[in-house]
């Protein structure tokens, strides 16, 4: 048996997230079905990041075990014709039999896209959050700086996170504007359930002037009884990459 690592990109709009579940079609389910058809085996992939319904990816990672004789680098080419157009395996390679995508030291990078203009753009409805109110990007940048470093992010995750610890390290959080599009780019050693979307909602409130950048620091430090911003909608979120140390 060999273990094959896949790098997977997808438009998550029409899926109920990554993980197999009884109430709708998921990315994992579609991959399992296509790989099983390709190999003639009962394939079950293991993913690195269980993205939510409506969230996209350019570089999610998954592994599966197989006795197939297909060369590792050819799996991507062989399976893509069996997948719908909104899911693409962009790379395939062999890894050691004990390599696990969630048990390796890694850096995850997400982007969140905000379309900041008065009227929505129907061509961006699937990949950006339309915010019609003016946003002060400089205030958002000041608030974003407080997230960098190791912190307890218990105030910035869904109560159903299930994580053993809510301490995470954010390596960088940049806020950039290009015309009507504001992009938040965040890298860290891991993220809690809805953490990036709650951070985004909080930064948007800061940009609208509903809270000061300093109040965000108080939320992070646990010195404030205030609430974070609302959880940003899923369509603006993209898992850009997962970079592993070593293989």
CSV table of C-alpha atoms in Angstrom, one decimal:
chain,number,residue,atom,x,y,z
A,1,UNK,CA,0.0,0.0,0.0
A,2,UNK,CA,1.1,3.5,-0.8
A,3,UNK,CA,0.0,6.8,0.7
A,4,UNK,CA,-0.8,9.5,-1.8
A,5,UNK,CA,-1.0,13.2,-0.9
A,6,UNK,CA,-3.3,15.4,-2.9
A,7,UNK,CA,-3.4,19.2,-3.2
A,8,UNK,CA,-7.0,20.1,-3.9
A,9,UNK,CA,-8.7,23.3,-5.1
A,10,UNK,CA,-12.4,23.9,-5.2
A,11,UNK,CA,-15.3,26.3,-5.4
A,12,UNK,CA,-17.2,25.4,-2.2
A,13,UNK,CA,-20.4,27.3,-3.1
A,14,UNK,CA,-22.5,24.2,-3.9
A,15,UNK,CA,-21.1,21.9,-1.2
A,16,UNK,CA,-21.9,21.4,2.5
A,17,UNK,CA,-18.2,21.8,3.4
A,18,UNK,CA,-15.3,19.3,3.3
A,19,UNK,CA,-16.3,16.5,5.7
A,20,UNK,CA,-18.7,13.8,4.8
A,21,UNK,CA,-22.1,14.3,6.4
A,22,UNK,CA,-25.6,13.0,6.1
A,23,UNK,CA,-27.4,16.2,5.1
A,24,UNK,CA,-25.7,17.1,1.8
A,25,UNK,CA,-22.9,16.6,-0.7
A,26,UNK,CA,-19.4,17.4,0.4
A,27,UNK,CA,-15.9,17.8,-1.2
A,28,UNK,CA,-14.7,14.7,0.7
A,29,UNK,CA,-17.6,12.6,-0.5
A,30,UNK,CA,-17.0,13.5,-4.2
A,31,UNK,CA,-13.3,12.8,-3.9
A,32,UNK,CA,-13.9,9.4,-2.3
A,33,UNK,CA,-16.3,8.5,-5.1
A,34,UNK,CA,-14.0,9.5,-7.9
A,35,UNK,CA,-10.9,7.9,-6.4
A,36,UNK,CA,-12.8,4.7,-5.7
A,37,UNK,CA,-14.0,4.6,-9.3
A,38,UNK,CA,-10.5,5.2,-10.6
A,39,UNK,CA,-8.7,2.6,-8.5
A,40,UNK,CA,-11.5,0.0,-8.0
A,41,UNK,CA,-10.8,0.2,-4.2
A,42,UNK,CA,-12.9,1.6,-1.4
A,43,UNK,CA,-11.1,4.9,-0.9
A,44,UNK,CA,-11.6,7.3,2.0
A,45,UNK,CA,-9.4,10.4,2.0
A,46,UNK,CA,-8.2,12.2,5.1
A,47,UNK,CA,-8.2,16.0,4.8
A,48,UNK,CA,-6.0,18.6,6.5
A,49,UNK,CA,-8.7,21.3,6.8
A,50,UNK,CA,-12.4,20.7,7.2
A,51,UNK,CA,-13.6,23.8,5.5
A,52,UNK,CA,-17.2,24.9,6.1
A,53,UNK,CA,-20.1,25.0,3.7
A,54,UNK,CA,-19.5,27.6,1.1
A,55,UNK,CA,-15.8,28.1,1.8
A,56,UNK,CA,-13.3,27.7,-1.1
A,57,UNK,CA,-9.8,26.4,-1.4
A,58,UNK,CA,-6.8,26.7,-3.6
A,59,UNK,CA,-4.5,24.4,-1.6
A,60,UNK,CA,-6.3,22.1,0.8
A,61,UNK,CA,-4.5,18.8,1.4
A,62,UNK,CA,-5.7,15.2,1.7
A,63,UNK,CA,-4.2,11.7,1.7
A,64,UNK,CA,-5.4,8.3,0.9
A,65,UNK,CA,-4.0,4.8,0.8
A,66,UNK,CA,-4.0,2.6,-2.3
A,67,UNK,CA,-2.5,-0.5,-3.9
A,68,UNK,CA,-3.0,1.0,-7.3
A,69,UNK,CA,0.0,0.9,-9.7
A,70,UNK,CA,-0.8,4.4,-11.1
A,71,UNK,CA,2.4,6.6,-10.7
A,72,UNK,CA,1.9,9.0,-7.8
A,73,UNK,CA,2.2,12.2,-9.9
A,74,UNK,CA,-0.3,10.8,-12.4
A,75,UNK,CA,-3.2,10.5,-10.0
A,76,UNK,CA,-4.1,14.2,-10.4
A,77,UNK,CA,-4.4,13.8,-14.2
A,78,UNK,CA,-6.3,10.5,-13.9
A,79,UNK,CA,-8.9,11.6,-11.4
A,80,UNK,CA,-9.7,15.1,-12.6
A,81,UNK,CA,-11.8,13.9,-15.5
A,82,UNK,CA,-14.0,12.0,-13.0
A,83,UNK,CA,-14.5,15.1,-10.9
A,84,UNK,CA,-17.0,18.0,-11.4
A,85,UNK,CA,-15.6,21.2,-12.8
A,86,UNK,CA,-15.6,22.9,-9.4
A,87,UNK,CA,-13.2,20.5,-7.8
A,88,UNK,CA,-9.6,20.0,-9.2
A,89,UNK,CA,-6.7,18.0,-7.9
A,90,UNK,CA,-3.8,20.3,-8.7
A,91,UNK,CA,-1.0,18.0,-7.5
A,92,UNK,CA,-0.5,14.4,-6.4
A,93,UNK,CA,2.6,12.9,-4.8
A,94,UNK,CA,3.7,9.9,-2.6
A,95,UNK,CA,4.4,10.5,1.1
A,96,UNK,CA,5.6,8.1,3.8
A,97,UNK,CA,2.9,5.6,5.0
A,98,UNK,CA,2.6,7.3,8.4
A,99,UNK,CA,2.4,10.9,7.0
A,100,UNK,CA,-0.8,12.6,8.3
A,101,UNK,CA,-2.0,16.0,7.0
A,102,UNK,CA,-3.2,17.1,10.4
A,103,UNK,CA,-0.3,15.8,12.5
A,104,UNK,CA,2.5,17.6,10.8
A,105,UNK,CA,3.9,21.1,11.7
A,106,UNK,CA,2.4,23.4,9.1
A,107,UNK,CA,1.6,27.0,8.2
A,108,UNK,CA,-1.9,27.6,7.0
A,109,UNK,CA,-2.8,30.7,4.9
A,110,UNK,CA,-6.3,32.0,4.3
A,111,UNK,CA,-7.6,35.0,2.4
A,112,UNK,CA,-10.9,36.7,2.9
A,113,UNK,CA,-12.2,39.0,0.2
A,114,UNK,CA,-14.5,41.9,0.8
A,115,UNK,CA,-16.2,43.8,-2.1
A,116,UNK,CA,-16.5,47.3,-0.6
A,117,UNK,CA,-18.8,49.4,-2.8
A,118,UNK,CA,-22.3,50.7,-2.7
A,119,UNK,CA,-23.8,48.2,-5.1
A,120,UNK,CA,-23.1,44.4,-5.3
A,121,UNK,CA,-21.4,42.8,-8.3
A,122,UNK,CA,-23.2,39.7,-9.5
A,123,UNK,CA,-20.0,38.3,-10.8
A,124,UNK,CA,-18.4,38.3,-7.3
A,125,UNK,CA,-21.3,37.0,-5.4
A,126,UNK,CA,-19.7,33.5,-5.0
A,127,UNK,CA,-16.2,34.7,-3.9
A,128,UNK,CA,-16.6,37.9,-1.9
A,129,UNK,CA,-18.6,39.5,0.9
A,130,UNK,CA,-20.4,42.6,-0.3
A,131,UNK,CA,-20.1,45.4,2.3
A,132,UNK,CA,-21.9,48.6,1.1
A,133,UNK,CA,-20.7,50.9,3.9
A,134,UNK,CA,-17.3,52.7,3.6
A,135,UNK,CA,-14.5,50.9,5.4
A,136,UNK,CA,-11.4,52.6,6.8
A,137,UNK,CA,-8.7,50.3,5.8
A,138,UNK,CA,-6.0,52.0,8.0
A,139,UNK,CA,-8.1,51.4,11.1
A,140,UNK,CA,-8.5,47.8,10.0
A,141,UNK,CA,-4.7,47.5,9.7
A,142,UNK,CA,-4.1,48.9,13.1
A,143,UNK,CA,-6.6,46.4,14.6
A,144,UNK,CA,-5.2,43.5,12.6
A,145,UNK,CA,-1.7,44.0,14.1
A,146,UNK,CA,-3.0,43.0,17.5
A,147,UNK,CA,-3.8,39.5,16.3
A,148,UNK,CA,-0.2,38.7,15.3
A,149,UNK,CA,1.6,36.5,17.8
A,150,UNK,CA,0.6,33.7,20.2
A,151,UNK,CA,-2.8,34.4,21.9
A,152,UNK,CA,-5.7,32.6,23.4
A,153,UNK,CA,-8.4,33.1,20.7
A,154,UNK,CA,-11.3,31.7,22.8
A,155,UNK,CA,-13.3,34.9,22.0
A,156,UNK,CA,-12.8,34.4,18.3
A,157,UNK,CA,-14.1,30.9,17.7
A,158,UNK,CA,-17.5,29.2,17.5
A,159,UNK,CA,-18.6,27.7,20.9
A,160,UNK,CA,-18.7,24.3,19.2
A,161,UNK,CA,-15.0,24.4,18.2
A,162,UNK,CA,-14.2,21.1,20.1
A,163,UNK,CA,-10.5,22.1,20.2
A,164,UNK,CA,-8.4,20.9,23.2
A,165,UNK,CA,-6.8,24.4,23.4
A,166,UNK,CA,-7.8,27.7,22.0
A,167,UNK,CA,-4.2,29.1,21.9
A,168,UNK,CA,-3.0,29.7,18.4
A,169,UNK,CA,-0.1,31.6,16.8
A,170,UNK,CA,-0.8,34.1,14.0
A,171,UNK,CA,2.3,34.8,12.0
A,172,UNK,CA,0.9,37.6,9.9
A,173,UNK,CA,-2.4,39.4,9.1
A,174,UNK,CA,-2.3,41.9,6.2
A,175,UNK,CA,-5.2,44.1,5.0
A,176,UNK,CA,-4.8,45.3,1.4
A,177,UNK,CA,-7.1,47.4,-0.8
A,178,UNK,CA,-7.1,47.3,-4.6
A,179,UNK,CA,-10.0,49.4,-6.0
A,180,UNK,CA,-13.2,48.1,-4.5
A,181,UNK,CA,-11.7,44.8,-3.2
A,182,UNK,CA,-10.3,44.5,0.3
A,183,UNK,CA,-8.3,41.3,0.9
A,184,UNK,CA,-7.4,40.0,4.4
A,185,UNK,CA,-4.5,37.5,4.3
A,186,UNK,CA,-3.8,35.6,7.5
A,187,UNK,CA,-1.2,32.9,8.2
A,188,UNK,CA,-0.8,30.9,11.3
A,189,UNK,CA,0.0,27.5,12.8
A,190,UNK,CA,-3.7,26.6,12.9
A,191,UNK,CA,-7.2,28.1,13.2
A,192,UNK,CA,-10.2,27.5,15.4
A,193,UNK,CA,-13.7,26.8,14.1
A,194,UNK,CA,-14.9,30.1,12.4
A,195,UNK,CA,-11.8,32.0,13.7
A,196,UNK,CA,-10.9,33.7,10.5
A,197,UNK,CA,-14.5,34.7,9.7
A,198,UNK,CA,-15.0,36.1,13.2
A,199,UNK,CA,-11.7,38.0,13.0
A,200,UNK,CA,-13.0,39.4,9.6
A,201,UNK,CA,-16.3,40.4,11.1
A,202,UNK,CA,-14.5,42.2,13.9
A,203,UNK,CA,-12.2,44.0,11.5
A,204,UNK,CA,-15.1,45.1,9.4
A,205,UNK,CA,-16.8,46.6,12.5
A,206,UNK,CA,-13.5,48.4,13.2
A,207,UNK,CA,-13.4,49.7,9.6
A,208,UNK,CA,-17.0,51.0,9.9
A,209,UNK,CA,-16.1,52.9,13.1
A,210,UNK,CA,-18.2,50.8,15.4
A,211,UNK,CA,-15.2,49.9,17.6
A,212,UNK,CA,-11.7,51.2,18.0
A,213,UNK,CA,-8.6,49.3,17.1
A,214,UNK,CA,-7.6,49.3,20.8
A,215,UNK,CA,-10.8,47.6,21.8
A,216,UNK,CA,-9.8,44.7,19.6
A,217,UNK,CA,-6.6,44.3,21.7
A,218,UNK,CA,-8.8,44.2,24.8
A,219,UNK,CA,-10.9,41.4,23.3
A,220,UNK,CA,-7.8,39.4,22.4
A,221,UNK,CA,-6.3,39.9,25.9
A,222,UNK,CA,-9.5,38.9,27.5
A,223,UNK,CA,-9.8,42.2,29.4
A,224,UNK,CA,-13.0,43.2,27.8
A,225,UNK,CA,-16.5,41.9,28.3
A,226,UNK,CA,-17.5,43.1,24.9
A,227,UNK,CA,-18.5,41.0,21.9
A,228,UNK,CA,-16.6,40.3,18.7
A,229,UNK,CA,-18.0,41.2,15.4
A,230,UNK,CA,-20.5,38.9,13.7
A,231,UNK,CA,-19.2,35.9,11.8
A,232,UNK,CA,-18.5,36.9,8.2
A,233,UNK,CA,-20.3,34.9,5.6
A,234,UNK,CA,-18.5,31.9,4.1
A,235,UNK,CA,-18.2,32.8,0.4
A,236,UNK,CA,-15.4,35.3,0.9
A,237,UNK,CA,-13.1,32.8,2.5
A,238,UNK,CA,-10.4,30.9,0.6
A,239,UNK,CA,-7.9,28.4,2.0
A,240,UNK,CA,-4.9,29.5,0.0
A,241,UNK,CA,-2.2,27.0,1.1
A,242,UNK,CA,-0.9,24.6,3.7
A,243,UNK,CA,2.9,24.6,3.9
A,244,UNK,CA,4.6,21.7,5.7
A,245,UNK,CA,8.0,21.5,7.1
A,246,UNK,CA,9.7,18.6,5.3
A,247,UNK,CA,7.6,16.5,2.9
